[in-house]
Amino acid sequence: MSGTLLYEVRRVRGRDEMEAALELRHEVFCVEQRVPQHEELDGRDPEGIHLVAIADGELVGTCRVLMVGTTAQFSRLAVRASARRRGIATALLEAADAETHAAGGKRLVLHAQTYAQELYEQAGYRTRGRVFREAGIEHIAMEKHL
Ligand SMILES: CC(C)(COP(=O)(O)OP(=O)(O)OC[C@H]1O[C@@H](n2cnc3c(N)ncnc32)[C@H](O)[C@@H]1OP(=O)(O)O)[C@@H](O)C(=O)NCCC(=O)NCCS
């Protein structure tokens, strides 16, 4: 992919698309980042809202929102390597805000990989607490109030 990338961000539709989202997560987290599969698949996918980014009919990004009371737990943000730095993660974060708002949520929380902290700061998140290791990767807790 090169040049301008047109994409649509929305909720996942149907079983095939959900499988494509899980494949992308596997590729990005388990293959690229070596996260153990049992941590990537934590059993909470059925209760989550799954958002996807579609470009040219291909699934190029995904994330998950879990509502726990008025707090949204945001996770599993993955963008296909060939589609990065074109604003897709930022668009998924915006869609997660809209989903949270629509569900009556008041804030979003997440564990950011520290290398991606700026992505979340630009989307209005602030850090809380100190750096810790999760799945062998440095993380920091962040939150955003709507
Ligand atoms: C992190 C990730 C989701 C970012 O997706 P993306 O679509 O490329 O992000 P965006 O294009 O919306 O980036 C917006 C801004 O965030 C920051 N950012 C994004 N990726 C970054 C990186 N690898 N290093 C430093 N800053 C980064 C930049 O400020 C960027 O703006 P710029 O491109 O104008 O410099 C993607 O790199 C990815 O899937 N990585 C592997 C999985 C992962 O780490 N997920 C996040 C878990 S916390």
XYZ file of N, CA, C and O in Angstrom, residues 17-132:
464
model
N -15.594 -11.686 9.224
C -14.837 -10.478 9.552
C -14.218 -10.588 10.944
O -13.099 -10.156 11.172
N -14.969 -11.190 11.888
C -14.412 -11.381 13.234
C -13.186 -12.285 13.162
O -12.174 -12.038 13.829
N -13.269 -13.313 12.318
C -12.108 -14.204 12.171
C -10.922 -13.465 11.566
O -9.778 -13.671 11.967
N -11.195 -12.575 10.617
C -10.110 -11.789 10.003
C -9.483 -10.862 11.052
O -8.262 -10.659 11.077
N -10.312 -10.320 11.948
C -9.783 -9.454 13.014
C -8.899 -10.270 13.958
O -7.813 -9.818 14.359
N -9.333 -11.476 14.289
C -8.534 -12.332 15.184
C -7.230 -12.753 14.507
O -6.190 -12.862 15.158
N -7.286 -12.974 13.192
C -6.063 -13.317 12.446
C -5.069 -12.161 12.478
O -3.864 -12.357 12.638
N -5.597 -10.944 12.292
C -4.706 -9.771 12.327
C -4.091 -9.636 13.721
O -2.888 -9.373 13.851
N -4.884 -9.818 14.773
C -4.350 -9.751 16.137
C -3.274 -10.804 16.339
O -2.231 -10.533 16.945
N -3.528 -12.009 15.815
C -2.524 -13.071 15.964
C -1.218 -12.668 15.273
O -0.134 -12.788 15.850
N -1.352 -12.169 14.046
C -0.181 -11.761 13.258
C 0.611 -10.669 13.994
O 1.832 -10.742 14.119
N -0.109 -9.664 14.498
C 0.564 -8.509 15.109
C 1.087 -8.846 16.507
O 2.258 -8.592 16.823
N 0.249 -9.412 17.363
C 0.672 -9.628 18.749
C 1.509 -10.903 18.903
O 2.585 -10.870 19.505
N 1.015 -12.039 18.389
C 1.697 -13.304 18.656
C 2.927 -13.485 17.776
O 3.977 -13.919 18.256
N 2.811 -13.143 16.470
C 3.946 -13.351 15.563
C 4.938 -12.189 15.683
O 6.116 -12.389 15.996
N 4.455 -10.960 15.482
C 5.359 -9.797 15.470
C 5.904 -9.488 16.864
O 7.090 -9.231 17.037
N 5.023 -9.500 17.876
C 5.452 -9.056 19.215
C 5.693 -10.203 20.190
O 6.057 -9.963 21.332
N 5.474 -11.432 19.746
C 5.748 -12.634 20.554
C 4.963 -12.687 21.869
O 5.463 -13.148 22.896
N 3.758 -12.179 21.844
C 2.864 -12.311 23.004
C 2.321 -13.739 22.985
O 1.884 -14.212 21.941
N 2.342 -14.448 24.137
C 1.797 -15.815 24.156
C 0.314 -15.816 23.749
O -0.440 -14.924 24.152
N -0.069 -16.813 22.961
C -1.442 -16.862 22.441
C -2.487 -16.873 23.558
O -3.560 -16.289 23.415
N -2.180 -17.533 24.697
C -3.184 -17.606 25.763
C -3.400 -16.244 26.418
O -4.415 -16.015 27.064
N -2.442 -15.321 26.261
C -2.656 -13.964 26.787
C -3.408 -13.118 25.765
O -4.215 -12.258 26.126
N -3.124 -13.356 24.491
C -3.821 -12.603 23.432
C -5.309 -12.976 23.453
O -6.172 -12.118 23.402
N -5.590 -14.270 23.544
C -6.981 -14.749 23.601
C -7.327 -14.962 25.068
O -7.094 -16.023 25.627
N -7.886 -13.946 25.702
C -8.114 -13.991 27.150
C -9.517 -14.435 27.525
O -9.902 -14.376 28.698
N -10.307 -14.856 26.536
C -11.645 -15.359 26.820
C -12.707 -14.272 26.925
O -13.879 -14.572 27.135
N -12.323 -13.011 26.760
C -13.298 -11.926 26.935
C -13.799 -11.353 25.607
O -14.564 -10.387 25.591
N -13.396 -11.964 24.497
C -13.853 -11.442 23.199
C -15.375 -11.470 23.035
O -15.938 -10.526 22.473
N -16.079 -12.522 23.531
C -17.529 -12.549 23.320
C -18.265 -11.354 23.934
O -19.300 -10.931 23.431
N -17.741 -10.784 25.017
C -18.426 -9.645 25.662
C -17.985 -8.296 25.090
O -18.497 -7.250 25.501
N -17.035 -8.303 24.164
C -16.471 -7.040 23.688
C -17.181 -6.465 22.477
O -17.865 -7.160 21.737
N -17.002 -5.150 22.301
C -17.388 -4.477 21.055
C -16.104 -4.459 20.217
O -15.073 -3.955 20.675
N -16.166 -5.028 19.029
C -14.977 -5.093 18.177
C -15.124 -4.103 17.030
O -16.123 -4.142 16.299
N -14.135 -3.240 16.897
C -14.143 -2.261 15.812
C -13.094 -2.666 14.779
O -12.066 -3.254 15.142
N -13.369 -2.343 13.532
C -12.425 -2.704 12.474
C -12.229 -1.524 11.534
O -13.105 -0.651 11.416
N -11.082 -1.509 10.858
C -10.819 -0.567 9.775
C -10.682 -1.397 8.504
O -9.941 -2.394 8.482
N -11.428 -0.993 7.467
C -11.438 -1.744 6.202
C -10.929 -0.819 5.098
O -11.432 0.292 4.935
N -9.933 -1.292 4.353
C -9.418 -0.525 3.206
C -9.382 -1.455 2.005
O -8.803 -2.548 2.091
N -10.004 -1.042 0.925
C -10.016 -1.878 -0.289
C -10.526 -3.280 -0.014
O -9.976 -4.261 -0.535
N -11.525 -3.387 0.846
C -12.095 -4.699 1.158
C -11.256 -5.530 2.102
O -11.629 -6.652 2.459
N -10.111 -4.988 2.533
C -9.221 -5.757 3.414
C -9.267 -5.195 4.831
O -9.310 -3.969 5.013
N -9.264 -6.098 5.807
C -9.267 -5.653 7.203
C -7.838 -5.242 7.592
O -6.928 -6.067 7.572
N -7.658 -3.959 7.887
C -6.302 -3.456 8.150
C -6.098 -3.004 9.593
O -4.978 -2.657 9.981
N -7.175 -2.986 10.379
C -7.018 -2.570 11.778
C -8.157 -3.084 12.620
O -9.246 -3.364 12.102
N -7.898 -3.225 13.923
C -8.951 -3.663 14.835
C -8.636 -3.210 16.258
O -7.487 -2.867 16.578
N -9.668 -3.200 17.088
C -9.496 -2.963 18.523
C -10.735 -3.489 19.242
O -11.728 -3.834 18.594
N -10.650 -3.531 20.574
C -11.763 -4.080 21.369
C -12.106 -3.138 22.510
O -11.204 -2.562 23.135
N -13.400 -3.001 22.771
C -13.873 -2.187 23.898
C -14.739 -3.077 24.783
O -15.690 -3.694 24.303
N -14.399 -3.138 26.074
C -15.210 -3.894 27.040
C -15.818 -2.902 28.021
O -15.079 -2.175 28.694
N -17.134 -2.873 28.099
C -17.782 -1.971 29.045
C -17.908 -2.656 30.405
O -18.446 -3.751 30.509
N -17.371 -1.999 31.440
C -17.504 -2.492 32.810
C -18.101 -1.330 33.594
O -17.402 -0.387 33.957
N -19.406 -1.370 33.785
C -20.089 -0.214 34.365
C -19.946 0.974 33.424
O -20.196 0.852 32.225
N -19.474 2.101 33.955
C -19.323 3.284 33.097
C -17.878 3.439 32.601
O -17.514 4.471 32.056
N -17.071 2.381 32.813
C -15.689 2.413 32.331
C -15.519 1.488 31.128
O -15.987 0.349 31.150
N -14.851 1.998 30.091
C -14.548 1.178 28.921
C -13.097 0.718 29.003
O -12.197 1.549 29.161
N -12.902 -0.591 28.937
C -11.533 -1.119 28.877
C -11.182 -1.284 27.400
O -11.776 -2.093 26.701
N -10.211 -0.483 26.955
C -9.803 -0.485 25.542
C -8.564 -1.373 25.389
O -7.615 -1.258 26.172
N -8.560 -2.256 24.373
C -7.392 -3.127 24.185
C -7.356 -3.690 22.766
O -8.224 -3.396 21.948
N -6.347 -4.508 22.521
C -6.190 -5.267 21.274
C -6.144 -4.354 20.044
O -6.673 -4.701 18.987
N -5.510 -3.195 20.182
C -5.374 -2.272 19.052
C -4.238 -2.747 18.151
O -3.078 -2.795 18.577
N -4.598 -3.131 16.936
C -3.591 -3.639 15.997
C -3.868 -3.112 14.602
O -5.013 -3.127 14.137
N -2.824 -2.638 13.939
C -2.921 -2.159 12.557
C -1.920 -2.955 11.722
O -0.768 -3.153 12.144
N -2.378 -3.423 10.574
C -1.505 -4.189 9.687
C -0.234 -3.385 9.407
O -0.313 -2.168 9.178
N 0.916 -4.061 9.428
C 2.201 -3.363 9.315
C 2.248 -2.467 8.071
O 2.754 -1.343 8.115
N 1.695 -2.948 6.969
C 1.775 -2.192 5.702
C 0.845 -0.978 5.685
O 0.887 -0.187 4.742
N -0.016 -0.837 6.700
C -0.991 0.267 6.709
C -0.750 1.249 7.855
O -1.607 2.075 8.146
N 0.415 1.173 8.488
C 0.664 2.019 9.668
C 1.038 3.456 9.296
O 1.436 3.732 8.191
N 0.927 4.334 10.267
C 1.253 5.763 10.186
C 0.391 6.482 9.158
O 0.826 7.399 8.483
N -0.848 6.043 9.057
C -1.808 6.726 8.184
C -3.056 7.123 8.958
O -4.099 7.387 8.364
N -2.962 7.082 10.287
C -4.084 7.555 11.101
C -5.139 6.510 11.439
O -6.179 6.835 12.016
N -4.887 5.245 11.092
C -5.927 4.226 11.319
C -6.142 3.978 12.815
O -7.283 3.913 13.285
N -5.067 3.859 13.595
C -5.221 3.654 15.042
C -5.946 4.845 15.667
O -6.822 4.677 16.523
N -5.607 6.037 15.219
C -6.255 7.245 15.734
C -7.755 7.204 15.431
O -8.583 7.543 16.288
N -8.110 6.763 14.235
C -9.529 6.668 13.859
C -10.233 5.602 14.704
O -11.396 5.776 15.100
N -9.561 4.502 14.997
C -10.155 3.455 15.847
C -10.361 3.985 17.269
O -11.376 3.690 17.908
N -9.412 4.778 17.770
C -9.562 5.373 19.110
C -10.760 6.321 19.148
O -11.515 6.343 20.122
N -10.951 7.082 18.075
C -12.111 7.990 18.015
C -13.416 7.198 18.014
O -14.391 7.561 18.687
N -13.425 6.098 17.251
C -14.637 5.266 17.197
C -14.907 4.636 18.561
O -16.070 4.480 18.960
N -13.842 4.288 19.296
C -14.011 3.717 20.643
C -14.609 4.753 21.590
O -15.450 4.424 22.431
N -14.211 6.004 21.449
C -14.812 7.090 22.248
C -16.314 7.163 21.974
O -17.128 7.265 22.904
N -16.669 7.103 20.689
C -18.084 7.219 20.310
C -18.888 6.039 20.863
O -19.996 6.220 21.365
N -18.318 4.831 20.780
C -19.008 3.648 21.316
C -19.195 3.779 22.836
O -20.235 3.426 23.376
N -18.157 4.255 23.495
C -18.214 4.391 24.957
C -19.290 5.407 25.339
O -20.117 5.160 26.223
N -19.285 6.524 24.639
C -20.269 7.571 24.896
C -21.689 7.029 24.684
O -22.581 7.231 25.508
N -21.877 6.308 23.566
C -23.200 5.769 23.235
C -23.675 4.767 24.284
O -24.874 4.620 24.523
N -22.723 4.075 24.928
C -23.080 3.075 25.950
C -23.228 3.709 27.333
O -23.393 3.002 28.327
N -23.134 5.035 27.395
C -23.265 5.714 28.683
C -21.978 5.707 29.493
O -21.985 6.023 30.686
N -20.858 5.356 28.846
C -19.562 5.314 29.535
C -19.031 6.707 29.807
O -19.319 7.648 29.068
N -18.248 6.813 30.878
C -17.701 8.113 31.280
C -16.193 8.209 31.057
O -15.625 9.289 31.025
N -15.517 7.050 31.006
C -14.073 7.106 30.795
C -13.590 5.818 30.128
O -14.279 4.792 30.155
N -12.409 5.933 29.529
C -11.772 4.770 28.920
C -10.432 4.549 29.625
O -9.752 5.517 29.997
N -10.078 3.276 29.805
C -8.783 2.943 30.392
C -8.075 1.940 29.492
O -8.720 1.167 28.781
N -6.753 1.955 29.518
C -5.984 0.996 28.713
C -4.581 0.831 29.271
O -4.123 1.640 30.097
N -3.928 -0.236 28.844
C -2.513 -0.459 29.138
C -1.750 -0.205 27.846
O -1.819 -1.010 26.921
N -1.053 0.902 27.775
C -0.327 1.258 26.548
C 1.064 0.648 26.553
O 1.742 0.648 27.581
N 1.482 0.147 25.412
C 2.899 -0.194 25.270
C 3.621 1.155 25.232
O 3.189 2.072 24.528
N 4.696 1.263 26.010
C 5.279 2.599 26.204
C 5.735 3.234 24.890
O 5.670 4.451 24.740
N 6.136 2.419 23.911
C 6.591 3.015 22.646
C 5.448 3.744 21.941
O 5.688 4.631 21.115
N 4.188 3.349 22.261
C 3.029 3.938 21.586
C 2.325 4.993 22.441
O 1.245 5.454 22.090
N 2.970 5.403 23.544
C 2.336 6.338 24.482
C 1.846 7.621 23.783
O 0.779 8.134 24.080
N 2.667 8.117 22.848
C 2.335 9.373 22.174
C 1.030 9.270 21.370
O 0.259 10.225 21.291
N 0.820 8.105 20.779
C -0.420 7.870 20.031
C -1.623 8.158 20.929
O -2.556 8.867 20.529
N -1.585 7.617 22.142
C -2.712 7.776 23.063
C -2.770 9.198 23.636
O -3.848 9.736 23.855
N -1.609 9.793 23.882
C -1.599 11.177 24.393
C -2.258 12.104 23.379
O -3.046 12.974 23.734
N -1.938 11.886 22.112
C -2.536 12.728 21.063
C -4.037 12.528 20.978
O -4.755 13.403 20.508
N -4.508 11.350 21.440
C -5.949 11.067 21.426
C -6.613 11.495 22.732
O -7.787 11.201 22.953
N -5.867 12.174 23.616
C -6.461 12.724 24.830
C -6.291 11.886 26.084
O -6.882 12.191 27.117
N -5.505 10.818 26.018
C -5.248 9.981 27.202
C -4.123 10.565 28.046
O -3.229 11.231 27.525
N -4.194 10.280 29.343
C -3.132 10.681 30.268
C -2.637 9.453 31.009
O -3.418 8.549 31.299
N -1.357 9.439 31.362
C -0.806 8.281 32.081
C -1.244 8.319 33.545
O -1.529 9.385 34.103
N -1.301 7.142 34.155
C -1.506 7.091 35.602
C -0.677 5.916 36.118
O -0.697 4.818 35.571
N 0.094 6.154 37.162
C 0.940 5.098 37.708
C 2.253 4.971 36.964
O 2.622 5.843 36.178
N 2.932 3.888 37.251
C 4.264 3.738 36.683
C 4.340 2.590 35.668
O 3.388 1.828 35.514
N 5.473 2.516 35.018
C 5.677 1.520 33.969
C 5.741 0.114 34.575
O 6.300 -0.080 35.641
N 5.132 -0.859 33.912
C 5.178 -2.256 34.358
C 5.337 -3.152 33.134
O 5.191 -2.698 32.003
